[in-house]
PDB file of C-alpha atoms in Angstrom:
ATOM      1  CA  UNK Q 104     -26.979 -11.166   0.023  1.00  0.00           C
ATOM      2  CA  UNK Q 105     -24.141 -13.595   0.614  1.00  0.00           C
ATOM      3  CA  UNK Q 106     -22.466 -12.704  -2.669  1.00  0.00           C
ATOM      4  CA  UNK Q 107     -21.984  -9.116  -1.499  1.00  0.00           C
ATOM      5  CA  UNK Q 108     -19.329 -10.296   0.948  1.00  0.00           C
ATOM      6  CA  UNK Q 109     -16.569 -10.700  -1.627  1.00  0.00           C
ATOM      7  CA  UNK Q 110     -15.008  -7.831  -3.599  1.00  0.00           C
ATOM      8  CA  UNK Q 111     -16.187  -7.191  -7.137  1.00  0.00           C
ATOM      9  CA  UNK Q 112     -15.085  -5.254 -10.184  1.00  0.00           C
ATOM     10  CA  UNK Q 113     -17.662  -4.098 -12.735  1.00  0.00           C
ATOM     11  CA  UNK Q 114     -16.486  -2.970 -16.162  1.00  0.00           C
ATOM     12  CA  UNK Q 115     -19.759  -2.690 -18.108  1.00  0.00           C
ATOM     13  CA  UNK Q 116     -22.609  -0.624 -16.705  1.00  0.00           C
ATOM     14  CA  UNK Q 117     -24.536   2.107 -18.515  1.00  0.00           C
ATOM     15  CA  UNK Q 118     -25.172   4.938 -16.078  1.00  0.00           C
ATOM     16  CA  UNK Q 119     -28.472   5.840 -17.760  1.00  0.00           C
ATOM     17  CA  UNK Q 120     -29.494   2.230 -17.138  1.00  0.00           C
ATOM     18  CA  UNK Q 121     -28.765   2.436 -13.399  1.00  0.00           C
ATOM     19  CA  UNK Q 122     -31.389   5.084 -12.626  1.00  0.00           C
ATOM     20  CA  UNK Q 123     -34.050   3.521 -10.401  1.00  0.00           C
ATOM     21  CA  UNK Q 124     -37.672   4.785 -10.579  1.00  0.00           C
ATOM     22  CA  UNK Q 125     -37.455   6.888  -7.396  1.00  0.00           C
ATOM     23  CA  UNK Q 126     -34.371   8.712  -8.698  1.00  0.00           C
ATOM     24  CA  UNK Q 127     -35.886   9.247 -12.125  1.00  0.00           C
ATOM     25  CA  UNK Q 128     -38.972  10.759 -10.520  1.00  0.00           C
ATOM     26  CA  UNK Q 129     -36.813  13.106  -8.426  1.00  0.00           C
ATOM     27  CA  UNK Q 130     -34.722  14.265 -11.401  1.00  0.00           C
ATOM     28  CA  UNK Q 131     -37.735  14.630 -13.700  1.00  0.00           C
ATOM     29  CA  UNK Q 132     -39.559  16.811 -11.183  1.00  0.00           C
ATOM     30  CA  UNK Q 133     -36.679  19.212 -10.762  1.00  0.00           C
ATOM     31  CA  UNK Q 134     -36.218  19.401 -14.556  1.00  0.00           C
ATOM     32  CA  UNK Q 135     -39.942  19.684 -15.306  1.00  0.00           C
ATOM     33  CA  UNK Q 136     -39.658  16.585 -17.498  1.00  0.00           C
ATOM     34  CA  UNK Q 137     -42.773  14.625 -18.390  1.00  0.00           C
ATOM     35  CA  UNK Q 138     -42.957  10.962 -17.379  1.00  0.00           C
ATOM     36  CA  UNK Q 139     -45.590   8.300 -18.123  1.00  0.00           C
ATOM     37  CA  UNK Q 140     -46.351   8.005 -14.383  1.00  0.00           C
ATOM     38  CA  UNK Q 141     -46.030  10.324 -11.401  1.00  0.00           C
ATOM     39  CA  UNK Q 142     -45.439   7.750  -8.658  1.00  0.00           C
ATOM     40  CA  UNK Q 143     -42.571   5.387  -7.929  1.00  0.00           C
ATOM     41  CA  UNK Q 144     -44.965   2.453  -8.198  1.00  0.00           C
ATOM     42  CA  UNK Q 145     -46.253   3.633 -11.566  1.00  0.00           C
ATOM     43  CA  UNK Q 146     -42.747   4.119 -12.908  1.00  0.00           C
ATOM     44  CA  UNK Q 147     -41.675   0.716 -11.598  1.00  0.00           C
ATOM     45  CA  UNK Q 148     -44.448  -0.820 -13.668  1.00  0.00           C
ATOM     46  CA  UNK Q 149     -43.349   1.198 -16.715  1.00  0.00           C
ATOM     47  CA  UNK Q 150     -39.801  -0.110 -16.165  1.00  0.00           C
ATOM     48  CA  UNK Q 151     -40.887  -3.757 -16.115  1.00  0.00           C
ATOM     49  CA  UNK Q 152     -38.932  -5.470 -18.883  1.00  0.00           C
ATOM     50  CA  UNK Q 153     -40.971  -6.673 -21.868  1.00  0.00           C
ATOM     51  CA  UNK Q 154     -38.721  -6.845 -24.904  1.00  0.00           C
ATOM     52  CA  UNK Q 155     -35.822  -5.093 -26.621  1.00  0.00           C
ATOM     53  CA  UNK Q 156     -37.976  -2.330 -28.105  1.00  0.00           C
ATOM     54  CA  UNK Q 157     -39.490  -1.540 -24.726  1.00  0.00           C
ATOM     55  CA  UNK Q 158     -36.040  -1.509 -23.128  1.00  0.00           C
ATOM     56  CA  UNK Q 159     -34.870   1.102 -25.663  1.00  0.00           C
ATOM     57  CA  UNK Q 160     -37.963   3.211 -24.939  1.00  0.00           C
ATOM     58  CA  UNK Q 161     -37.269   3.168 -21.190  1.00  0.00           C
ATOM     59  CA  UNK Q 162     -33.568   3.867 -21.721  1.00  0.00           C
ATOM     60  CA  UNK Q 163     -34.366   6.880 -23.923  1.00  0.00           C
ATOM     61  CA  UNK Q 164     -36.996   8.094 -21.448  1.00  0.00           C
ATOM     62  CA  UNK Q 165     -34.447   8.004 -18.640  1.00  0.00           C
ATOM     63  CA  UNK Q 166     -31.652   9.551 -20.686  1.00  0.00           C
ATOM     64  CA  UNK Q 167     -34.001  12.356 -21.716  1.00  0.00           C
ATOM     65  CA  UNK Q 168     -34.528  13.365 -18.091  1.00  0.00           C
ATOM     66  CA  UNK Q 169     -30.803  13.925 -17.550  1.00  0.00           C
ATOM     67  CA  UNK Q 170     -30.062  17.476 -18.576  1.00  0.00           C
ATOM     68  CA  UNK Q 171     -27.802  19.238 -16.075  1.00  0.00           C
ATOM     69  CA  UNK Q 172     -24.497  18.893 -14.249  1.00  0.00           C
ATOM     70  CA  UNK Q 173     -26.127  17.767 -10.982  1.00  0.00           C
ATOM     71  CA  UNK Q 174     -28.112  15.050 -12.776  1.00  0.00           C
ATOM     72  CA  UNK Q 175     -24.981  13.482 -14.207  1.00  0.00           C
ATOM     73  CA  UNK Q 176     -23.055  13.858 -10.950  1.00  0.00           C
ATOM     74  CA  UNK Q 177     -25.879  12.353  -8.916  1.00  0.00           C
ATOM     75  CA  UNK Q 178     -26.368   9.185 -10.900  1.00  0.00           C
ATOM     76  CA  UNK Q 179     -22.679   8.302 -10.684  1.00  0.00           C
ATOM     77  CA  UNK Q 180     -22.689   8.677  -6.900  1.00  0.00           C
ATOM     78  CA  UNK Q 181     -26.019   6.888  -6.529  1.00  0.00           C
ATOM     79  CA  UNK Q 182     -24.884   3.888  -8.524  1.00  0.00           C
ATOM     80  CA  UNK Q 183     -21.509   3.758  -6.806  1.00  0.00           C
ATOM     81  CA  UNK Q 184     -23.382   3.569  -3.483  1.00  0.00           C
ATOM     82  CA  UNK Q 185     -25.623   0.787  -4.803  1.00  0.00           C
ATOM     83  CA  UNK Q 186     -22.702  -1.167  -6.245  1.00  0.00           C
ATOM     84  CA  UNK Q 187     -20.656  -0.739  -3.046  1.00  0.00           C
ATOM     85  CA  UNK Q 188     -23.487  -2.470  -1.220  1.00  0.00           C
ATOM     86  CA  UNK Q 189     -22.819  -5.465  -3.455  1.00  0.00           C
ATOM     87  CA  UNK Q 190     -19.078  -5.460  -2.820  1.00  0.00           C
ATOM     88  CA  UNK Q 191     -17.898  -3.290  -5.730  1.00  0.00           C
ATOM     89  CA  UNK Q 192     -14.489  -1.687  -5.296  1.00  0.00           C
ATOM     90  CA  UNK Q 193     -13.972  -0.539  -8.892  1.00  0.00           C
ATOM     91  CA  UNK Q 194     -16.373   0.468 -11.671  1.00  0.00           C
ATOM     92  CA  UNK Q 195     -15.938   1.489 -15.284  1.00  0.00           C
ATOM     93  CA  UNK Q 196     -19.184   3.264 -16.074  1.00  0.00           C
ATOM     94  CA  UNK Q 197     -20.537   4.093 -19.522  1.00  0.00           C
ATOM     95  CA  UNK Q 198     -22.457   7.218 -20.496  1.00  0.00           C
ATOM     96  CA  UNK Q 199     -23.847   8.643 -23.724  1.00  0.00           C
ATOM     97  CA  UNK Q 200     -22.866  12.300 -24.299  1.00  0.00           C
ATOM     98  CA  UNK Q 201     -26.313  13.280 -25.607  1.00  0.00           C
ATOM     99  CA  UNK Q 202     -25.179  15.383 -28.557  1.00  0.00           C
ATOM    100  CA  UNK Q 203     -28.540  15.118 -30.297  1.00  0.00           C
ATOM    101  CA  UNK Q 204     -30.291  16.612 -27.290  1.00  0.00           C
ATOM    102  CA  UNK Q 205     -28.284  19.797 -27.522  1.00  0.00           C
ATOM    103  CA  UNK Q 206     -26.563  19.337 -24.173  1.00  0.00           C
ATOM    104  CA  UNK Q 207     -23.395  21.193 -23.271  1.00  0.00           C
ATOM    105  CA  UNK Q 208     -20.771  18.466 -23.749  1.00  0.00           C
ATOM    106  CA  UNK Q 209     -18.444  19.935 -21.134  1.00  0.00           C
ATOM    107  CA  UNK Q 210     -21.270  20.072 -18.601  1.00  0.00           C
ATOM    108  CA  UNK Q 211     -22.037  16.403 -19.307  1.00  0.00           C
ATOM    109  CA  UNK Q 212     -18.415  15.294 -18.957  1.00  0.00           C
ATOM    110  CA  UNK Q 213     -17.795  17.501 -15.918  1.00  0.00           C
ATOM    111  CA  UNK Q 214     -20.870  16.185 -14.115  1.00  0.00           C
ATOM    112  CA  UNK Q 215     -19.901  12.581 -14.639  1.00  0.00           C
ATOM    113  CA  UNK Q 216     -16.238  13.167 -13.793  1.00  0.00           C
ATOM    114  CA  UNK Q 217     -17.031  15.078 -10.607  1.00  0.00           C
ATOM    115  CA  UNK Q 218     -19.499  12.351  -9.647  1.00  0.00           C
ATOM    116  CA  UNK Q 219     -16.726   9.799 -10.016  1.00  0.00           C
ATOM    117  CA  UNK Q 220     -14.445  11.840  -7.780  1.00  0.00           C
ATOM    118  CA  UNK Q 221     -17.211  12.252  -5.185  1.00  0.00           C
ATOM    119  CA  UNK Q 222     -17.901   8.507  -5.240  1.00  0.00           C
ATOM    120  CA  UNK Q 223     -14.303   7.828  -4.319  1.00  0.00           C
ATOM    121  CA  UNK Q 224     -14.127  10.545  -1.667  1.00  0.00           C
ATOM    122  CA  UNK Q 225     -17.378   9.562   0.062  1.00  0.00           C
ATOM    123  CA  UNK Q 226     -17.664   5.839  -0.629  1.00  0.00           C
ATOM    124  CA  UNK Q 227     -14.145   4.662  -1.392  1.00  0.00           C
ATOM    125  CA  UNK Q 228     -15.261   3.207  -4.732  1.00  0.00           C
ATOM    126  CA  UNK Q 229     -12.923   3.815  -7.652  1.00  0.00           C
ATOM    127  CA  UNK Q 230     -14.947   4.952 -10.696  1.00  0.00           C
ATOM    128  CA  UNK Q 231     -13.588   5.481 -14.182  1.00  0.00           C
ATOM    129  CA  UNK Q 232     -15.642   6.568 -17.185  1.00  0.00           C
ATOM    130  CA  UNK Q 233     -16.046   5.405 -20.767  1.00  0.00           C
ATOM    131  CA  UNK Q 234     -18.303   7.565 -22.973  1.00  0.00           C
ATOM    132  CA  UNK Q 235     -20.141   5.656 -25.683  1.00  0.00           C
ATOM    133  CA  UNK Q 236     -20.539   6.665 -29.308  1.00  0.00           C
ATOM    134  CA  UNK Q 237     -23.994   5.561 -30.522  1.00  0.00           C
ATOM    135  CA  UNK Q 238     -23.764   4.219 -34.061  1.00  0.00           C
ATOM    136  CA  UNK Q 239     -26.327   6.827 -35.152  1.00  0.00           C
ATOM    137  CA  UNK Q 240     -23.685   9.538 -34.622  1.00  0.00           C
ATOM    138  CA  UNK Q 241     -21.980  11.034 -37.638  1.00  0.00           C
ATOM    139  CA  UNK Q 242     -18.196  10.712 -37.968  1.00  0.00           C
ATOM    140  CA  UNK Q 243     -17.905  14.362 -36.920  1.00  0.00           C
ATOM    141  CA  UNK Q 244     -19.986  13.783 -33.794  1.00  0.00           C
ATOM    142  CA  UNK Q 245     -17.988  10.661 -32.990  1.00  0.00           C
ATOM    143  CA  UNK Q 246     -14.745  12.601 -33.262  1.00  0.00           C
ATOM    144  CA  UNK Q 247     -16.128  15.318 -30.989  1.00  0.00           C
ATOM    145  CA  UNK Q 248     -16.801  12.680 -28.316  1.00  0.00           C
ATOM    146  CA  UNK Q 249     -13.300  11.261 -28.803  1.00  0.00           C
ATOM    147  CA  UNK Q 250     -11.689  14.674 -28.395  1.00  0.00           C
ATOM    148  CA  UNK Q 251     -13.641  15.274 -25.187  1.00  0.00           C
ATOM    149  CA  UNK Q 252     -12.667  11.847 -23.902  1.00  0.00           C
ATOM    150  CA  UNK Q 253      -9.001  12.764 -24.358  1.00  0.00           C
ATOM    151  CA  UNK Q 254      -9.507  16.214 -22.817  1.00  0.00           C
ATOM    152  CA  UNK Q 255     -11.057  14.647 -19.696  1.00  0.00           C
ATOM    153  CA  UNK Q 256      -8.563  11.804 -19.391  1.00  0.00           C
ATOM    154  CA  UNK Q 257      -6.946  13.357 -16.319  1.00  0.00           C
ATOM    155  CA  UNK Q 258     -10.392  13.533 -14.681  1.00  0.00           C
ATOM    156  CA  UNK Q 259     -11.171   9.858 -14.984  1.00  0.00           C
ATOM    157  CA  UNK Q 260     -12.123   9.100 -18.593  1.00  0.00           C
ATOM    158  CA  UNK Q 261     -10.246   5.954 -19.571  1.00  0.00           C
ATOM    159  CA  UNK Q 262     -12.052   4.481 -22.567  1.00  0.00           C
ATOM    160  CA  UNK Q 263     -14.174   5.185 -25.619  1.00  0.00           C
ATOM    161  CA  UNK Q 264     -17.046   2.871 -26.490  1.00  0.00           C
ATOM    162  CA  UNK Q 265     -19.262   2.159 -29.475  1.00  0.00           C
ATOM    163  CA  UNK Q 266     -22.846   0.978 -29.096  1.00  0.00           C
ATOM    164  CA  UNK Q 267     -25.815   0.252 -31.314  1.00  0.00           C
ATOM    165  CA  UNK Q 268     -26.612  -2.208 -34.074  1.00  0.00           C
ATOM    166  CA  UNK Q 269     -23.532  -4.375 -34.451  1.00  0.00           C
ATOM    167  CA  UNK Q 270     -24.256  -5.122 -38.111  1.00  0.00           C
ATOM    168  CA  UNK Q 271     -23.434  -1.520 -39.049  1.00  0.00           C
ATOM    169  CA  UNK Q 272     -19.959  -0.802 -40.366  1.00  0.00           C
ATOM    170  CA  UNK Q 273     -17.261   0.468 -38.018  1.00  0.00           C
ATOM    171  CA  UNK Q 274     -15.764   2.570 -40.810  1.00  0.00           C
ATOM    172  CA  UNK Q 275     -17.425   5.900 -39.853  1.00  0.00           C
ATOM    173  CA  UNK Q 276     -15.900   5.641 -36.370  1.00  0.00           C
ATOM    174  CA  UNK Q 277     -12.369   4.459 -37.086  1.00  0.00           C
ATOM    175  CA  UNK Q 278     -10.940   7.988 -37.010  1.00  0.00           C
ATOM    176  CA  UNK Q 279     -12.596   8.724 -33.643  1.00  0.00           C
ATOM    177  CA  UNK Q 280     -11.008   5.657 -32.091  1.00  0.00           C
ATOM    178  CA  UNK Q 281      -7.656   6.568 -33.603  1.00  0.00           C
ATOM    179  CA  UNK Q 282      -7.910  10.025 -32.006  1.00  0.00           C
ATOM    180  CA  UNK Q 283      -8.725   8.434 -28.661  1.00  0.00           C
ATOM    181  CA  UNK Q 284      -5.810   6.024 -28.953  1.00  0.00           C
ATOM    182  CA  UNK Q 285      -3.415   8.835 -29.825  1.00  0.00           C
ATOM    183  CA  UNK Q 286      -4.609  10.666 -26.716  1.00  0.00           C
ATOM    184  CA  UNK Q 287      -4.118   7.733 -24.357  1.00  0.00           C
ATOM    185  CA  UNK Q 288      -7.764   6.642 -24.143  1.00  0.00           C
ATOM    186  CA  UNK Q 289      -8.620   2.934 -24.514  1.00  0.00           C
ATOM    187  CA  UNK Q 290     -11.042   1.238 -26.900  1.00  0.00           C
ATOM    188  CA  UNK Q 291     -14.060  -0.584 -25.420  1.00  0.00           C
ATOM    189  CA  UNK Q 292     -16.640  -1.228 -28.163  1.00  0.00           C
ATOM    190  CA  UNK Q 293     -19.732  -3.398 -27.890  1.00  0.00           C
ATOM    191  CA  UNK Q 294     -19.457  -6.465 -30.128  1.00  0.00           C
ATOM    192  CA  UNK Q 295     -20.481 -10.092 -30.279  1.00  0.00           C
ATOM    193  CA  UNK Q 296     -23.640  -9.710 -28.223  1.00  0.00           C
ATOM    194  CA  UNK Q 297     -26.369 -10.430 -30.763  1.00  0.00           C
ATOM    195  CA  UNK Q 298     -24.226 -10.627 -33.892  1.00  0.00           C
ATOM    196  CA  UNK Q 299     -21.692 -13.369 -34.543  1.00  0.00           C
ATOM    197  CA  UNK Q 300     -17.933 -13.563 -34.054  1.00  0.00           C
ATOM    198  CA  UNK Q 301     -17.316 -11.402 -37.110  1.00  0.00           C
ATOM    199  CA  UNK Q 302     -18.309  -8.328 -35.078  1.00  0.00           C
ATOM    200  CA  UNK Q 303     -15.757  -9.217 -32.394  1.00  0.00           C
ATOM    201  CA  UNK Q 304     -13.027  -9.641 -34.978  1.00  0.00           C
ATOM    202  CA  UNK Q 305     -13.969  -6.318 -36.574  1.00  0.00           C
ATOM    203  CA  UNK Q 306     -13.739  -4.585 -33.197  1.00  0.00           C
ATOM    204  CA  UNK Q 307     -10.254  -5.995 -32.684  1.00  0.00           C
ATOM    205  CA  UNK Q 308      -8.962  -5.251 -36.174  1.00  0.00           C
ATOM    206  CA  UNK Q 309     -10.722  -1.979 -37.037  1.00  0.00           C
ATOM    207  CA  UNK Q 310     -11.098  -0.305 -33.624  1.00  0.00           C
ATOM    208  CA  UNK Q 311      -8.034  -1.792 -31.877  1.00  0.00           C
ATOM    209  CA  UNK Q 312     -10.270  -2.923 -29.009  1.00  0.00           C
ATOM    210  CA  UNK Q 313      -8.521  -3.184 -25.648  1.00  0.00           C
ATOM    211  CA  UNK Q 314     -11.554  -4.969 -24.235  1.00  0.00           C
ATOM    212  CA  UNK Q 315     -14.821  -6.232 -25.710  1.00  0.00           C
ATOM    213  CA  UNK Q 316     -18.174  -5.365 -24.215  1.00  0.00           C
ATOM    214  CA  UNK Q 317     -20.130  -8.660 -24.307  1.00  0.00           C
ATOM    215  CA  UNK Q 318     -18.239 -10.638 -26.963  1.00  0.00           C
ATOM    216  CA  UNK Q 319     -20.004 -13.884 -26.068  1.00  0.00           C
ATOM    217  CA  UNK Q 320     -20.682 -14.878 -29.691  1.00  0.00           C
ATOM    218  CA  UNK Q 321     -16.941 -15.322 -30.150  1.00  0.00           C
ATOM    219  CA  UNK Q 322     -17.643 -18.822 -28.850  1.00  0.00           C
ATOM    220  CA  UNK Q 323     -18.949 -19.713 -32.324  1.00  0.00           C
ATOM    221  CA  UNK Q 324     -15.426 -19.360 -33.810  1.00  0.00           C
ATOM    222  CA  UNK Q 325     -12.826 -21.581 -32.073  1.00  0.00           C
ATOM    223  CA  UNK Q 326      -9.995 -19.748 -33.791  1.00  0.00           C
ATOM    224  CA  UNK Q 327     -11.205 -16.411 -32.479  1.00  0.00           C
ATOM    225  CA  UNK Q 328     -11.611 -17.846 -28.976  1.00  0.00           C
ATOM    226  CA  UNK Q 329      -8.007 -19.033 -29.112  1.00  0.00           C
ATOM    227  CA  UNK Q 330      -6.920 -15.596 -30.312  1.00  0.00           C
ATOM    228  CA  UNK Q 331      -8.788 -13.807 -27.498  1.00  0.00           C
ATOM    229  CA  UNK Q 332      -7.205 -16.113 -24.945  1.00  0.00           C
ATOM    230  CA  UNK Q 333      -3.756 -15.593 -26.430  1.00  0.00           C
ATOM    231  CA  UNK Q 334      -4.100 -11.822 -26.532  1.00  0.00           C
ATOM    232  CA  UNK Q 335      -5.511 -11.681 -23.002  1.00  0.00           C
ATOM    233  CA  UNK Q 336      -8.509  -9.716 -24.265  1.00  0.00           C
ATOM    234  CA  UNK Q 337     -11.118  -9.463 -21.516  1.00  0.00           C
ATOM    235  CA  UNK Q 338     -14.805  -9.871 -22.311  1.00  0.00           C
ATOM    236  CA  UNK Q 339     -17.346  -7.940 -20.236  1.00  0.00           C
ATOM    237  CA  UNK Q 340     -20.060 -10.542 -19.722  1.00  0.00           C
ATOM    238  CA  UNK Q 341     -23.529  -9.593 -18.465  1.00  0.00           C
ATOM    239  CA  UNK Q 342     -25.317 -12.937 -17.932  1.00  0.00           C
ATOM    240  CA  UNK Q 343     -28.843 -11.821 -17.058  1.00  0.00           C
ATOM    241  CA  UNK Q 344     -28.823  -9.039 -19.652  1.00  0.00           C
ATOM    242  CA  UNK Q 345     -27.929 -11.665 -22.248  1.00  0.00           C
ATOM    243  CA  UNK Q 346     -30.933 -13.727 -21.176  1.00  0.00           C
ATOM    244  CA  UNK Q 347     -33.309 -10.738 -21.070  1.00  0.00           C
ATOM    245  CA  UNK Q 348     -32.379  -9.588 -24.574  1.00  0.00           C
ATOM    246  CA  UNK Q 349     -32.385 -13.059 -26.084  1.00  0.00           C
ATOM    247  CA  UNK Q 350     -28.662 -13.211 -26.795  1.00  0.00           C
ATOM    248  CA  UNK Q 351     -28.855 -16.618 -25.100  1.00  0.00           C
ATOM    249  CA  UNK Q 352     -31.958 -18.759 -24.736  1.00  0.00           C
ATOM    250  CA  UNK Q 353     -31.403 -19.407 -21.024  1.00  0.00           C
ATOM    251  CA  UNK Q 354     -28.765 -19.004 -18.348  1.00  0.00           C
ATOM    252  CA  UNK Q 355     -28.062 -22.743 -18.498  1.00  0.00           C
ATOM    253  CA  UNK Q 356     -27.072 -22.348 -22.167  1.00  0.00           C
ATOM    254  CA  UNK Q 357     -24.808 -19.343 -21.607  1.00  0.00           C
ATOM    255  CA  UNK Q 358     -21.389 -19.752 -23.292  1.00  0.00           C
ATOM    256  CA  UNK Q 359     -19.542 -18.224 -20.315  1.00  0.00           C
ATOM    257  CA  UNK Q 360     -18.239 -21.585 -18.977  1.00  0.00           C
ATOM    258  CA  UNK Q 361     -16.968 -22.575 -22.428  1.00  0.00           C
ATOM    259  CA  UNK Q 362     -15.170 -19.258 -22.856  1.00  0.00           C
ATOM    260  CA  UNK Q 363     -13.541 -19.480 -19.438  1.00  0.00           C
ATOM    261  CA  UNK Q 364     -12.560 -23.117 -20.016  1.00  0.00           C
ATOM    262  CA  UNK Q 365     -10.856 -22.031 -23.250  1.00  0.00           C
ATOM    263  CA  UNK Q 366      -8.757 -19.494 -21.351  1.00  0.00           C
ATOM    264  CA  UNK Q 367     -10.698 -16.318 -22.174  1.00  0.00           C
ATOM    265  CA  UNK Q 368     -10.743 -13.853 -19.276  1.00  0.00           C
ATOM    266  CA  UNK Q 369     -14.325 -12.779 -18.509  1.00  0.00           C
ATOM    267  CA  UNK Q 370     -15.460 -10.068 -16.120  1.00  0.00           C
ATOM    268  CA  UNK Q 371     -19.049  -9.879 -14.827  1.00  0.00           C
ATOM    269  CA  UNK Q 372     -21.305  -6.824 -15.052  1.00  0.00           C
ATOM    270  CA  UNK Q 373     -24.940  -5.698 -14.899  1.00  0.00           C
ATOM    271  CA  UNK Q 374     -25.242  -3.725 -18.174  1.00  0.00           C
ATOM    272  CA  UNK Q 375     -28.489  -1.834 -17.327  1.00  0.00           C
ATOM    273  CA  UNK Q 376     -29.477  -3.022 -13.842  1.00  0.00           C
ATOM    274  CA  UNK Q 377     -32.507  -0.789 -13.284  1.00  0.00           C
ATOM    275  CA  UNK Q 378     -34.072  -1.872 -16.567  1.00  0.00           C
ATOM    276  CA  UNK Q 379     -33.206  -5.568 -16.399  1.00  0.00           C
ATOM    277  CA  UNK Q 380     -34.287  -5.979 -12.760  1.00  0.00           C
ATOM    278  CA  UNK Q 381     -30.844  -7.056 -11.643  1.00  0.00           C
ATOM    279  CA  UNK Q 382     -27.875  -6.000  -9.544  1.00  0.00           C
ATOM    280  CA  UNK Q 383     -24.221  -6.908  -9.187  1.00  0.00           C
ATOM    281  CA  UNK Q 384     -24.834  -9.664  -6.637  1.00  0.00           C
ATOM    282  CA  UNK Q 385     -27.428 -11.336  -8.849  1.00  0.00           C
ATOM    283  CA  UNK Q 386     -25.112 -11.219 -11.856  1.00  0.00           C
ATOM    284  CA  UNK Q 387     -22.265 -12.795  -9.921  1.00  0.00           C
ATOM    285  CA  UNK Q 388     -24.616 -15.416  -8.501  1.00  0.00           C
ATOM    286  CA  UNK Q 389     -25.802 -16.197 -12.035  1.00  0.00           C
ATOM    287  CA  UNK Q 390     -22.199 -16.585 -13.194  1.00  0.00           C
ATOM    288  CA  UNK Q 391     -21.093 -18.712 -10.240  1.00  0.00           C
ATOM    289  CA  UNK Q 392     -24.177 -20.908 -10.608  1.00  0.00           C
ATOM    290  CA  UNK Q 393     -22.523 -22.143 -13.809  1.00  0.00           C
ATOM    291  CA  UNK Q 394     -19.710 -23.631 -11.735  1.00  0.00           C
ATOM    292  CA  UNK Q 395     -17.243 -20.747 -12.033  1.00  0.00           C
ATOM    293  CA  UNK Q 396     -15.165 -19.185  -9.272  1.00  0.00           C
ATOM    294  CA  UNK Q 397     -15.810 -15.560  -8.264  1.00  0.00           C
ATOM    295  CA  UNK Q 398     -12.087 -14.917  -7.892  1.00  0.00           C
ATOM    296  CA  UNK Q 399     -11.606 -15.535 -11.623  1.00  0.00           C
ATOM    297  CA  UNK Q 400     -14.016 -12.713 -12.399  1.00  0.00           C
ATOM    298  CA  UNK Q 401     -12.255 -10.348 -10.003  1.00  0.00           C
ATOM    299  CA  UNK Q 402      -8.892 -11.144 -11.579  1.00  0.00           C
ATOM    300  CA  UNK Q 403     -10.361 -10.671 -15.057  1.00  0.00           C
ATOM    301  CA  UNK Q 404     -11.628  -7.295 -13.880  1.00  0.00           C
ATOM    302  CA  UNK Q 405      -8.125  -6.293 -12.815  1.00  0.00           C
ATOM    303  CA  UNK Q 406      -6.719  -7.480 -16.144  1.00  0.00           C
ATOM    304  CA  UNK Q 407      -9.345  -5.626 -18.171  1.00  0.00           C
ATOM    305  CA  UNK Q 408      -9.503  -2.384 -16.210  1.00  0.00           C
ATOM    306  CA  UNK Q 409      -8.141   0.646 -18.051  1.00  0.00           C
ATOM    307  CA  UNK Q 410      -7.023   2.349 -14.850  1.00  0.00           C
ATOM    308  CA  UNK Q 411      -3.541   3.593 -13.950  1.00  0.00           C
ATOM    309  CA  UNK Q 412      -1.041   1.190 -12.440  1.00  0.00           C
ATOM    310  CA  UNK Q 413      -1.265   2.488  -8.823  1.00  0.00           C
ATOM    311  CA  UNK Q 414      -5.033   1.862  -8.898  1.00  0.00           C
ATOM    312  CA  UNK Q 415      -4.465  -1.599 -10.394  1.00  0.00           C
ATOM    313  CA  UNK Q 416      -1.996  -2.352  -7.603  1.00  0.00           C
ATOM    314  CA  UNK Q 417      -4.585  -1.324  -4.985  1.00  0.00           C
ATOM    315  CA  UNK Q 418      -7.181  -3.569  -6.609  1.00  0.00           C
ATOM    316  CA  UNK Q 419      -4.718  -6.443  -6.702  1.00  0.00           C
ATOM    317  CA  UNK Q 420      -3.967  -5.943  -2.999  1.00  0.00           C
ATOM    318  CA  UNK Q 421      -7.689  -6.077  -2.170  1.00  0.00           C
ATOM    319  CA  UNK Q 422      -8.003  -9.356  -4.046  1.00  0.00           C
ATOM    320  CA  UNK Q 423      -4.926 -10.878  -2.444  1.00  0.00           C
ATOM    321  CA  UNK Q 424      -6.110  -9.908   1.041  1.00  0.00           C
ATOM    322  CA  UNK Q 425      -9.522 -11.520   0.678  1.00  0.00           C
ATOM    323  CA  UNK Q 426     -10.155 -15.135   1.730  1.00  0.00           C
ATOM    324  CA  UNK Q 427     -11.592 -16.415  -1.520  1.00  0.00           C
ATOM    325  CA  UNK Q 428     -12.089 -19.891  -0.106  1.00  0.00           C
ATOM    326  CA  UNK Q 429     -14.936 -18.362   1.888  1.00  0.00           C
ATOM    327  CA  UNK Q 430     -16.499 -16.985  -1.291  1.00  0.00           C
ATOM    328  CA  UNK Q 431     -16.242 -20.370  -2.951  1.00  0.00           C
ATOM    329  CA  UNK Q 432     -17.887 -22.091   0.001  1.00  0.00           C
ATOM    330  CA  UNK Q 433     -20.849 -19.742  -0.129  1.00  0.00           C
TER     331      UNK Q 433
END
């Protein structure tokens, strides 16, 4: 695991998508939640990626098992420990509030926030949180998530996301993002993954995006690429996720090198590592196999992070202290 030696920043990881089969089995048993298999081996087979529809089924199965404070707290700490083993020093982790499942929203937010604090206290990994609004939410539900994001800002919530079918209008969610902005919470919507550059532009113009999750299809619009570079907007790129879901035909055809060459800052992340059979080291290895330097991804992570300035200064110090020539030689 040579790539684990250098420090990494991850800005795009869905906590529900980090739950490995053994952890899912443990949580499901304590919550009396039915699974399609009752062994780790059986669940690992159920996890095996097939296509987008199957991925959604596994994601929903896993999310459905998470019901209580300790579940949410645990998966933050567990993933922070996994990511630390790959060199992670800072994470911005995504979670879905689960309004449709009737969960107590404060219990959900408290579990994740306390997990983030525990990850720092026990592992030294800085974790910040960015709840996602699924596009199936109503405007009222979206605004409820935004208000909770603002209320939990002092406990580590730094951004508000938007996920789901990119072709749907942003209009129902504009007010939620305005509420978040007014309360000091950043905007981190998904855009430009499977849909074209128009979704990236809409995220910038309609949701005042501080950072774009994915954004790789911006490459199809040279003017937009120039604008992203000029604005310093960071794209959260997940190379192997893009291959798995067919956003790119192969890693060799990934637009990441073209975006970086055009001056667009790109961070590297796993997206849903348990479900895409990946980890942070493999994602960085995929990115560096395209001829790119790992230090550029770390610096993009610093630029894109929505953390406070003292945390950013600590991250910058870690990067400056590391001998990146060793990482390049690996």
